[in-house]
Coordinates of C-alpha atoms and ligand atoms in Angstrom, one line a residue:
M1 CA -65.4 10.8 -4.5
S2 CA -68.1 11.1 -1.8
K3 CA -69.4 7.9 -0.4
S4 CA -72.8 6.6 -1.4
F5 CA -75.5 5.7 1.0
Y6 CA -75.5 1.9 0.9
V7 CA -78.7 0.0 1.9
T8 CA -79.4 -3.7 1.7
T9 CA -82.2 -6.2 2.2
P10 CA -81.5 -9.8 3.3
I11 CA -81.0 -12.1 0.4
Y12 CA -84.0 -14.4 0.1
Y13 CA -84.0 -18.2 0.1
V14 CA -85.2 -19.7 -3.2
N15 CA -86.8 -22.7 -1.7
D16 CA -90.2 -21.0 -2.0
V17 CA -92.0 -18.2 -3.7
P18 CA -92.0 -14.7 -2.1
H19 CA -94.5 -13.7 0.6
I20 CA -95.4 -10.4 2.3
G21 CA -92.5 -10.8 4.8
H22 CA -90.1 -10.5 1.8
A23 CA -92.0 -7.7 0.3
Y24 CA -91.9 -5.8 3.6
T25 CA -88.1 -5.6 3.9
T26 CA -87.7 -4.8 0.2
I27 CA -90.3 -2.0 0.3
A28 CA -88.7 -0.6 3.5
A29 CA -85.3 -0.6 1.8
D30 CA -86.7 1.0 -1.3
V31 CA -88.4 3.8 0.7
I32 CA -85.1 4.5 2.5
A33 CA -83.2 4.5 -0.9
R34 CA -85.7 6.9 -2.5
F35 CA -85.7 9.2 0.5
K36 CA -81.9 9.3 0.6
R37 CA -81.9 10.2 -3.1
L38 CA -84.4 12.9 -2.3
Q39 CA -82.0 14.3 0.2
G40 CA -79.4 14.5 -2.5
H41 CA -77.4 11.5 -1.6
K42 CA -75.9 9.0 -4.1
V43 CA -77.4 5.7 -3.2
F44 CA -76.5 2.1 -3.7
F45 CA -79.4 -0.4 -3.0
L46 CA -78.8 -4.1 -3.1
T47 CA -81.2 -7.0 -2.9
G48 CA -81.0 -10.6 -4.1
T49 CA -81.3 -14.3 -3.4
D50 CA -79.6 -16.9 -1.2
E51 CA -79.4 -20.0 -3.3
H52 CA -77.0 -22.4 -1.6
G53 CA -77.3 -24.7 1.4
Q54 CA -79.0 -27.9 2.6
K55 CA -82.5 -26.5 2.6
I56 CA -82.3 -25.6 -1.1
E57 CA -80.6 -28.9 -2.0
R58 CA -83.4 -30.8 -0.2
T59 CA -86.3 -28.9 -1.7
A60 CA -84.8 -29.4 -5.2
E61 CA -84.4 -33.1 -4.5
A62 CA -88.0 -33.3 -3.4
N63 CA -89.1 -31.6 -6.6
G64 CA -87.0 -33.8 -8.7
E65 CA -84.9 -31.0 -10.0
K66 CA -81.3 -29.8 -9.7
P67 CA -80.7 -27.1 -7.1
I68 CA -79.7 -24.6 -9.8
E69 CA -82.9 -25.4 -11.8
L70 CA -84.9 -24.6 -8.6
A71 CA -83.0 -21.4 -8.1
D72 CA -83.3 -20.3 -11.7
R73 CA -87.1 -20.9 -11.6
V74 CA -87.8 -19.3 -8.2
V75 CA -85.5 -16.3 -8.6
K76 CA -87.7 -15.0 -11.4
G77 CA -90.6 -14.6 -8.8
F78 CA -88.4 -12.4 -6.7
Q79 CA -87.1 -10.3 -9.6
N80 CA -90.6 -9.9 -10.9
L81 CA -91.9 -8.9 -7.5
S82 CA -89.3 -6.1 -7.4
Q83 CA -90.9 -4.7 -10.6
V84 CA -94.4 -5.1 -9.3
L85 CA -93.6 -3.2 -6.2
N86 CA -91.7 -0.5 -8.0
I87 CA -88.4 -1.2 -6.3
T88 CA -85.4 0.8 -7.4
N89 CA -82.6 -1.6 -6.5
D90 CA -79.3 -0.9 -8.2
D91 CA -78.3 -4.6 -8.5
F92 CA -79.7 -8.0 -7.7
I93 CA -77.2 -10.5 -6.5
R94 CA -77.5 -14.3 -6.7
T95 CA -75.1 -16.3 -4.5
T96 CA -74.7 -18.8 -7.3
E97 CA -72.9 -16.2 -9.5
D98 CA -69.2 -16.5 -10.1
R99 CA -68.4 -13.0 -8.7
H100 CA -69.9 -14.2 -5.4
R101 CA -67.9 -17.4 -5.3
I102 CA -64.7 -15.4 -5.8
S103 CA -65.7 -13.0 -3.0
V104 CA -66.6 -15.7 -0.5
E105 CA -63.3 -17.6 -1.3
E106 CA -61.4 -14.4 -0.6
I107 CA -63.1 -13.7 2.7
F108 CA -62.5 -17.3 3.7
K109 CA -58.8 -17.0 2.9
R110 CA -58.5 -13.7 4.8
V111 CA -60.1 -15.1 7.9
E112 CA -57.9 -18.2 7.6
A113 CA -54.8 -16.1 7.2
A114 CA -55.8 -14.3 10.4
G115 CA -55.5 -17.6 12.2
D116 CA -59.2 -17.8 12.9
I117 CA -60.1 -21.1 11.1
Y118 CA -59.2 -24.6 12.2
L119 CA -60.3 -28.1 11.3
S120 CA -62.1 -30.2 13.8
E121 CA -65.4 -32.1 14.2
Y122 CA -68.9 -30.8 14.8
E123 CA -71.2 -32.9 16.8
G124 CA -74.5 -31.4 17.7
W125 CA -77.9 -30.3 16.3
Y126 CA -78.8 -28.5 13.2
D127 CA -81.9 -26.6 12.1
V128 CA -82.2 -27.0 8.3
R129 CA -85.1 -24.6 7.9
D130 CA -83.1 -21.8 9.6
E131 CA -79.8 -23.2 8.4
A132 CA -78.5 -22.8 12.0
F133 CA -76.3 -24.7 14.4
I134 CA -78.2 -25.1 17.6
T135 CA -76.3 -24.1 20.8
E136 CA -76.8 -25.9 24.1
T137 CA -79.1 -23.1 25.5
Q138 CA -81.1 -23.1 22.3
L139 CA -81.5 -26.9 22.5
E140 CA -82.9 -26.5 26.0
E141 CA -85.3 -23.9 24.8
I142 CA -86.4 -26.0 21.9
L143 CA -87.0 -29.0 24.2
S144 CA -89.1 -27.0 26.6
L145 CA -91.5 -26.1 23.7
P146 CA -94.7 -28.3 23.2
E147 CA -93.8 -30.9 20.6
D148 CA -95.9 -29.4 17.8
K149 CA -94.2 -26.0 18.2
R150 CA -90.7 -27.4 18.0
P151 CA -88.5 -26.7 14.9
I152 CA -87.3 -29.8 13.3
I153 CA -83.7 -30.3 14.2
E154 CA -81.3 -33.0 13.2
K155 CA -78.2 -34.6 14.8
V156 CA -75.1 -33.9 12.9
K157 CA -71.6 -35.4 13.3
E158 CA -69.1 -34.5 10.7
E159 CA -65.6 -33.0 10.1
S160 CA -65.9 -29.3 10.0
Y161 CA -63.9 -26.1 9.8
F162 CA -64.5 -23.8 12.7
F163 CA -64.3 -20.1 13.0
R164 CA -62.9 -18.7 16.2
L165 CA -66.0 -16.8 17.2
S166 CA -65.1 -17.1 20.9
K167 CA -62.1 -14.8 20.3
Y168 CA -64.5 -12.0 19.3
Q169 CA -66.7 -12.1 22.3
E170 CA -65.0 -9.1 24.0
P171 CA -64.2 -7.2 20.8
L172 CA -67.9 -7.4 19.9
L173 CA -69.1 -6.3 23.3
E174 CA -66.7 -3.4 23.2
Y175 CA -67.9 -2.5 19.7
Y176 CA -71.6 -2.5 20.8
K177 CA -70.6 -0.2 23.7
K178 CA -68.8 2.2 21.5
H179 CA -71.3 2.1 18.7
P180 CA -74.8 1.8 20.2
E181 CA -76.2 2.7 16.8
F182 CA -74.9 -0.5 15.3
V183 CA -78.0 -2.4 16.3
Q184 CA -81.4 -0.8 16.1
P185 CA -84.0 -0.4 17.5
S186 CA -82.0 0.0 20.7
Y187 CA -84.0 -2.7 22.6
R188 CA -82.6 -5.2 20.1
L189 CA -79.0 -4.2 21.1
N190 CA -79.7 -5.3 24.6
E191 CA -80.8 -8.7 23.3
V192 CA -77.7 -9.1 21.1
S193 CA -75.4 -8.0 24.0
R194 CA -77.0 -10.4 26.3
F195 CA -76.6 -13.2 23.8
V196 CA -72.9 -12.4 23.4
E197 CA -72.3 -12.0 27.1
G198 CA -73.7 -15.5 27.6
G199 CA -70.6 -16.8 25.9
L200 CA -69.7 -17.4 22.3
R201 CA -68.6 -20.9 21.1
D202 CA -66.5 -21.3 18.0
L203 CA -68.8 -21.6 14.9
S204 CA -68.8 -24.4 12.5
I205 CA -68.4 -22.9 9.0
S206 CA -68.3 -25.8 6.7
R207 CA -70.3 -29.0 6.0
T208 CA -69.4 -32.3 4.4
T209 CA -72.7 -34.2 4.2
F210 CA -74.1 -32.4 1.2
T211 CA -72.5 -30.6 -1.8
W212 CA -74.7 -27.6 -2.8
G213 CA -72.5 -24.7 -1.8
I214 CA -69.2 -23.0 -2.4
P215 CA -66.3 -25.5 -1.8
V216 CA -63.7 -24.6 0.8
P217 CA -60.6 -23.3 -0.9
G218 CA -58.1 -26.1 -0.9
N219 CA -60.5 -28.7 0.5
P220 CA -63.4 -29.3 -1.8
K221 CA -64.7 -32.1 0.3
H222 CA -66.3 -29.3 2.4
V223 CA -68.8 -26.7 1.3
I224 CA -68.8 -23.3 3.1
Y225 CA -71.6 -22.8 5.7
V226 CA -74.5 -21.1 3.9
W227 CA -74.6 -18.1 6.3
F228 CA -70.9 -17.4 5.8
D229 CA -71.6 -17.5 2.1
A230 CA -74.8 -15.5 2.3
L231 CA -73.6 -12.6 4.5
T232 CA -70.7 -12.0 2.2
N233 CA -73.2 -11.0 -0.5
Y234 CA -73.1 -7.5 1.0
L235 CA -69.5 -7.1 0.0
T236 CA -69.8 -8.9 -3.4
G237 CA -72.5 -6.5 -4.4
V238 CA -70.2 -3.5 -4.1
G239 CA -67.3 -5.1 -6.0
F240 CA -65.3 -7.0 -3.4
P241 CA -62.6 -8.0 -3.7
D242 CA -61.2 -6.5 -6.9
N243 CA -63.2 -3.4 -7.7
E244 CA -61.5 -1.0 -5.3
K245 CA -63.2 2.1 -6.6
M246 CA -66.7 0.7 -6.2
L247 CA -65.9 -0.7 -2.9
S248 CA -64.5 2.6 -1.5
E249 CA -67.5 4.5 -2.9
N250 CA -70.0 2.2 -1.1
W251 CA -68.5 0.3 1.8
P252 CA -69.2 0.2 4.7
A253 CA -72.9 -0.4 4.3
D254 CA -75.0 2.3 6.0
V255 CA -77.9 0.0 6.9
H256 CA -78.6 -3.7 6.6
L257 CA -82.3 -4.2 7.0
V258 CA -83.2 -7.6 8.5
G259 CA -86.0 -9.4 10.2
K260 CA -85.7 -10.0 13.9
D261 CA -85.2 -13.7 13.4
I262 CA -81.9 -13.2 11.5
L263 CA -80.5 -10.4 13.7
R264 CA -78.0 -12.7 15.4
F265 CA -76.4 -13.7 12.1
H266 CA -76.0 -10.0 11.2
A267 CA -75.1 -8.5 14.5
V268 CA -72.8 -11.2 15.9
Y269 CA -71.4 -13.5 13.2
W270 CA -71.1 -10.9 10.4
P271 CA -69.2 -8.3 12.4
A272 CA -66.9 -11.0 13.8
F273 CA -66.1 -12.3 10.3
L274 CA -65.4 -8.8 9.2
M275 CA -63.2 -8.0 12.2
S276 CA -61.2 -11.1 11.5
A277 CA -60.9 -10.3 7.8
G278 CA -59.8 -6.7 8.7
I279 CA -62.8 -5.1 6.9
E280 CA -64.8 -2.1 8.3
L281 CA -68.1 -3.0 9.9
P282 CA -71.5 -1.8 8.5
K283 CA -72.9 1.2 10.4
T284 CA -76.3 -0.1 11.3
V285 CA -78.2 -3.4 11.4
F286 CA -81.9 -2.6 11.7
A287 CA -84.2 -5.4 12.8
H288 CA -87.9 -5.2 11.9
G289 CA -90.7 -7.2 13.4
W290 CA -92.9 -10.0 11.9
W291 CA -96.4 -9.9 10.3
T292 CA -99.1 -12.3 11.3
V293 CA -102.0 -12.7 8.9
E294 CA -105.5 -12.1 10.2
G295 CA -104.2 -12.8 13.7
E296 CA -102.3 -16.0 12.9
K297 CA -98.7 -16.9 12.2
M298 CA -98.2 -17.1 8.5
S299 CA -97.3 -20.7 7.6
K300 CA -97.6 -23.1 4.7
S301 CA -99.3 -25.7 6.8
V302 CA -102.0 -23.3 8.0
G303 CA -102.3 -22.2 4.3
N304 CA -102.4 -18.5 5.0
V305 CA -99.3 -17.4 3.3
V306 CA -100.1 -14.1 1.5
D307 CA -98.8 -13.6 -2.0
P308 CA -97.8 -10.0 -2.4
N309 CA -98.6 -10.1 -6.1
Q310 CA -102.2 -10.7 -5.2
V311 CA -102.3 -7.8 -2.7
V312 CA -101.0 -5.5 -5.4
E313 CA -103.5 -6.8 -7.9
E314 CA -106.3 -6.0 -5.5
F315 CA -105.1 -2.8 -3.9
G316 CA -102.2 -1.5 -6.1
A317 CA -98.5 -1.3 -5.2
D318 CA -98.8 2.2 -3.5
V319 CA -101.5 1.2 -1.1
F320 CA -99.6 -1.9 -0.2
R321 CA -96.4 0.1 0.4
Y322 CA -98.2 2.7 2.4
F323 CA -100.1 0.2 4.5
L324 CA -97.0 -1.9 5.5
L325 CA -95.1 1.2 6.6
R326 CA -97.9 3.1 8.2
E327 CA -99.7 0.3 10.1
I328 CA -97.0 -0.6 12.6
P329 CA -93.9 1.1 14.0
F330 CA -90.9 -0.3 12.1
G331 CA -89.3 -2.8 14.5
Q332 CA -92.5 -4.1 16.0
D333 CA -94.7 -7.0 15.0
G334 CA -98.1 -6.4 13.4
D335 CA -101.1 -8.0 11.9
F336 CA -101.9 -8.0 8.2
S337 CA -105.6 -8.0 7.3
K338 CA -107.8 -6.9 4.5
S339 CA -110.1 -4.9 6.8
A340 CA -107.0 -3.0 8.1
I341 CA -106.0 -2.2 4.5
V342 CA -109.5 -1.1 3.6
A343 CA -109.6 1.2 6.7
R344 CA -106.3 2.8 5.6
V345 CA -107.5 3.3 2.0
N346 CA -110.8 4.8 3.0
G347 CA -109.5 6.9 5.8
D348 CA -106.0 8.2 5.2
L349 CA -105.9 7.9 1.4
A350 CA -109.4 8.5 0.1
N351 CA -110.7 10.9 2.7
G352 CA -107.4 12.5 3.6
L353 CA -105.1 12.9 0.6
G354 CA -107.4 12.0 -2.3
N355 CA -110.1 14.3 -1.2
L356 CA -107.7 17.2 -0.7
V357 CA -106.3 16.9 -4.2
S358 CA -109.6 16.3 -6.0
R359 CA -111.6 19.1 -4.3
T360 CA -108.7 21.6 -4.8
L361 CA -108.2 20.8 -8.5
G362 CA -112.0 20.7 -8.9
M363 CA -112.2 24.3 -7.6
I364 CA -109.4 25.5 -9.8
E365 CA -111.2 24.0 -12.8
K366 CA -114.4 25.6 -11.8
Y367 CA -113.3 29.1 -10.7
F368 CA -110.1 29.6 -12.8
D369 CA -110.7 27.5 -15.9
G370 CA -108.1 25.0 -14.6
K371 CA -105.3 27.6 -14.5
I372 CA -103.4 27.9 -11.2
P373 CA -103.9 31.5 -10.1
E374 CA -101.3 34.1 -9.3
P375 CA -101.5 35.2 -5.7
T376 CA -101.5 38.9 -5.0
S377 CA -101.2 39.1 -1.3
L378 CA -101.1 36.4 1.4
N379 CA -102.5 36.7 4.9
S380 CA -101.3 35.1 8.2
G381 CA -103.5 32.1 7.7
D382 CA -101.8 31.4 4.3
E383 CA -98.4 31.9 5.9
A384 CA -99.2 29.5 8.7
I385 CA -99.8 26.8 6.1
R386 CA -96.4 27.6 4.5
D387 CA -94.6 27.6 7.9
K388 CA -96.2 24.2 8.8
A389 CA -95.1 22.8 5.5
I390 CA -91.5 23.7 6.1
A391 CA -91.6 22.4 9.6
T392 CA -93.1 19.2 8.3
V393 CA -90.3 18.7 5.8
D394 CA -87.8 19.1 8.7
L395 CA -89.7 16.7 11.0
V396 CA -90.2 14.0 8.3
E397 CA -86.5 14.2 7.4
K398 CA -85.5 13.8 11.0
Q399 CA -87.9 10.8 11.5
M400 CA -86.7 9.2 8.2
N401 CA -83.1 9.6 9.4
E402 CA -84.1 7.5 12.4
I403 CA -85.9 4.9 10.1
A404 CA -89.2 5.7 11.8
F405 CA -91.4 5.3 8.7
H406 CA -94.7 5.3 10.6
K407 CA -93.8 8.5 12.5
A408 CA -92.9 10.2 9.3
L409 CA -96.2 9.2 7.8
V410 CA -98.1 10.3 10.9
S411 CA -96.4 13.8 10.6
L412 CA -97.2 14.0 6.9
W413 CA -100.9 13.1 7.5
E414 CA -101.1 15.6 10.3
Y415 CA -100.1 18.2 7.8
I416 CA -102.7 16.9 5.3
G417 CA -105.2 17.2 8.0
D418 CA -104.1 20.8 8.7
V419 CA -104.4 21.7 5.0
N420 CA -107.9 20.1 4.7
K421 CA -108.9 22.2 7.8
Y422 CA -107.5 25.3 6.1
V423 CA -109.6 24.6 3.1
D424 CA -112.7 24.3 5.2
E425 CA -112.0 27.4 7.2
S426 CA -111.0 29.5 4.1
A427 CA -114.2 28.3 2.4
P428 CA -113.2 29.1 -1.2
W429 CA -116.8 28.3 -2.4
T430 CA -118.0 31.3 -0.3
L431 CA -115.2 33.5 -1.6
A432 CA -116.3 32.6 -5.1
K433 CA -119.9 33.4 -4.3
E434 CA -118.8 36.8 -2.9
N435 CA -116.7 37.3 -6.0
N436 CA -113.6 37.8 -3.8
Q437 CA -111.2 36.8 -6.6
E438 CA -108.2 38.1 -4.8
R439 CA -108.7 36.0 -1.6
L440 CA -109.9 33.1 -3.7
G441 CA -106.7 33.1 -5.8
A442 CA -104.5 33.4 -2.7
V443 CA -106.2 30.5 -1.0
L444 CA -106.2 28.1 -3.9
W445 CA -102.6 29.0 -4.7
T446 CA -101.6 28.3 -1.1
I447 CA -103.4 24.9 -1.1
V448 CA -101.7 23.9 -4.4
Q449 CA -98.3 24.8 -2.9
A450 CA -99.1 22.6 0.1
I451 CA -100.1 19.8 -2.2
G452 CA -96.7 20.2 -4.0
V453 CA -94.8 19.8 -0.8
I454 CA -96.9 16.8 0.2
T455 CA -96.3 15.2 -3.2
I456 CA -92.6 15.4 -2.8
L457 CA -92.7 14.0 0.7
I458 CA -95.0 11.0 -0.2
C459 CA -93.0 10.2 -3.3
P460 CA -90.6 7.7 -1.6
F461 CA -93.6 5.9 -0.1
M462 CA -96.1 6.0 -3.0
P463 CA -94.1 6.9 -6.1
K464 CA -96.9 6.2 -8.6
S465 CA -99.5 8.3 -6.8
A466 CA -97.0 11.1 -6.4
E467 CA -96.3 11.1 -10.1
E468 CA -100.0 11.1 -10.8
I469 CA -100.6 14.1 -8.5
W470 CA -97.7 15.9 -10.0
K471 CA -99.2 15.4 -13.5
K472 CA -102.6 16.5 -12.3
L473 CA -101.0 19.7 -11.1
G474 CA -99.9 20.3 -14.7
S475 CA -96.2 20.3 -13.8
V476 CA -93.8 19.9 -16.7
D477 CA -90.5 19.3 -14.9
P478 CA -90.2 15.7 -13.8
L479 CA -91.0 15.0 -10.1
N480 CA -87.8 13.0 -9.7
S481 CA -85.7 16.1 -10.5
K482 CA -87.0 17.5 -7.2
L483 CA -85.1 17.4 -3.9
L484 CA -86.2 17.7 -0.4
S485 CA -84.7 21.2 -0.3
D486 CA -87.0 22.2 -3.2
A487 CA -89.9 21.2 -1.0
K488 CA -88.9 24.0 1.4
E489 CA -89.1 26.6 -1.4
W490 CA -92.7 27.7 -1.1
G491 CA -94.0 28.2 -4.6
I492 CA -92.7 25.0 -6.3
V493 CA -96.0 24.6 -8.2
K494 CA -96.1 27.4 -10.8
S495 CA -99.0 29.8 -11.4
G496 CA -100.4 29.4 -14.8
Q497 CA -100.0 25.6 -14.9
I498 CA -103.2 23.9 -16.1
V499 CA -104.5 21.3 -13.7
E500 CA -106.6 18.3 -14.4
K501 CA -108.8 16.9 -11.7
G502 CA -109.5 13.7 -13.6
Q503 CA -110.3 10.4 -11.8
S504 CA -110.0 10.1 -8.1
L505 CA -106.6 8.9 -6.9
F506 CA -107.8 6.4 -4.2
P507 CA -111.3 5.2 -4.8
R508 CA -113.0 4.3 -1.6
F509 CA -112.9 0.5 -1.3
E510 CA -116.6 -0.2 -1.3
D511 CA -116.9 1.9 -4.5
K512 CA -114.7 -0.5 -6.4
Ligands
LIG1 N1 -81.5 -16.2 3.4 C1 -81.7 -15.7 4.7 C2 -81.1 -14.3 4.8 C3 -79.7 -14.2 4.4 S1 -79.1 -12.5 4.5 C4 -77.5 -12.6 4.4 C5 -83.2 -15.7 5.0 N2 -84.0 -15.7 4.0 S2 -85.6 -15.8 4.1 O1 -86.1 -15.8 2.8 O2 -86.0 -16.9 5.0 O3 -86.1 -14.5 4.9 C6 -85.9 -13.3 4.5 C7 -86.5 -12.2 5.4 O4 -87.9 -12.4 5.4 C8 -86.0 -12.2 6.8 O5 -85.5 -10.9 7.1 C9 -87.2 -12.6 7.6 O6 -87.3 -11.9 8.8 C10 -88.3 -12.0 6.7 N3 -89.6 -12.6 7.1 C11 -90.0 -13.9 6.9 N4 -91.3 -14.0 7.4 C12 -91.7 -12.8 7.8 C13 -92.9 -12.3 8.4 N5 -94.0 -13.1 8.6 N6 -93.0 -11.0 8.6 C14 -92.0 -10.1 8.3 N7 -90.8 -10.6 7.9 C15 -90.6 -11.9 7.7 O7 -83.5 -15.6 6.2

């Protein structure tokens, strides 16, 4: 049985409704999953919610509800968002499920059996919002911030189980050296290495001052630290500990997508827990950047938190998906603004892709009664468009293997530009006037083939628009039966199919 490609998103806290930050990671993971399927891989794609911990317990308390009631209510918003965004996850995990408790207990026991857990006392600071223990260096950093920029931290003194993280300092550094692809982009690996080189203290992995969590096996006075609990979701989701078949088909994960703020948990703690439990490490943790909104940090107190459902209502899911992945290189920070979306819609989508499709299909309707012509002979200009298509497929594939979404989209739009230029230069309207049916047929057939290739390549990014184009081309076989290798077979759109120009795919924004 060949291994599936396994991709994950972080699991989202249920203390609040989803915002564009959550939508971003989920969309990125979906595009990877869809692209891998297009390459012919079997894929397992997991997302879900992080429902335990002090933050959730407190939010519930403030709302006058039980933590599980809060979770049951908020999780619906995340599950619904997946549908709204057209996400193709294979499962949705909630950390309050029984299967997850069993999995966390098992990991805890394995780490304990390895001699890496001991009982002591934690005295120090805790950041409830980030659910993070604050190290000495972090405390100094926090105290050096202006008061209004400081995270709220609390003094904690309680009995606690500790994980011997210090023991893994050298093994981790060695691992990073041997597997530089483990943390991406590469500049993030330097950050992580520096953090580990700075020295690792043993990590508190249980709490006694609240109860909303998974009890420590054998000592239910303690609940397991929410990050120990949450990270384990990646194993639970693929059948750990009992479903050996599912586990061997999917584990190790190929890529954990995370925001830069939670990289340390994924690139330091998580591999250390796994090393201790004797479980293979994920292949890559990829950290993306953060979005500001109209130039400002997104925050509840500023009141500028963007609801992804509203963006989709206004612009549609495909435009939102395209914008997020095209606007900034994956890994870097960026700014979300309406004017930037409108510029992308009008420029790349309406003028670029939309215009190419509508004018081509319009000409086929006008000159060939809507029937895609049969080409008789092709000239070197037609062949150049074919060769560029094949080169674009290869380039996009390489860039997607590097998780460089924006580069892949740039390559794709360069090709769309080339095809639009070919249309202008071939001037089918002049050929029609001259009654040159043979050249006219060859040119329109060539453009349609180029559109076919483009449709397959944009499908992971804009699945609905791709389907629409595919239908407009009059294709009968489903688009999702196509593979990337088919995109290289020039002639994927059959002569004789009846096209339908219909409504424009991406109306310019001021036209709306
Ligand atoms: N529950 C933890 C993750 C546990 S994974 C084992 C968590 N949840 S979260 O809901 O707070 O955040 C989830 C993700 O949203 C993180 O990857 C975070 O980086 C991302 N984002 C939160 N705000 C963001 C932006 N403004 N921009 C981009 N991503 C942002 O952390």
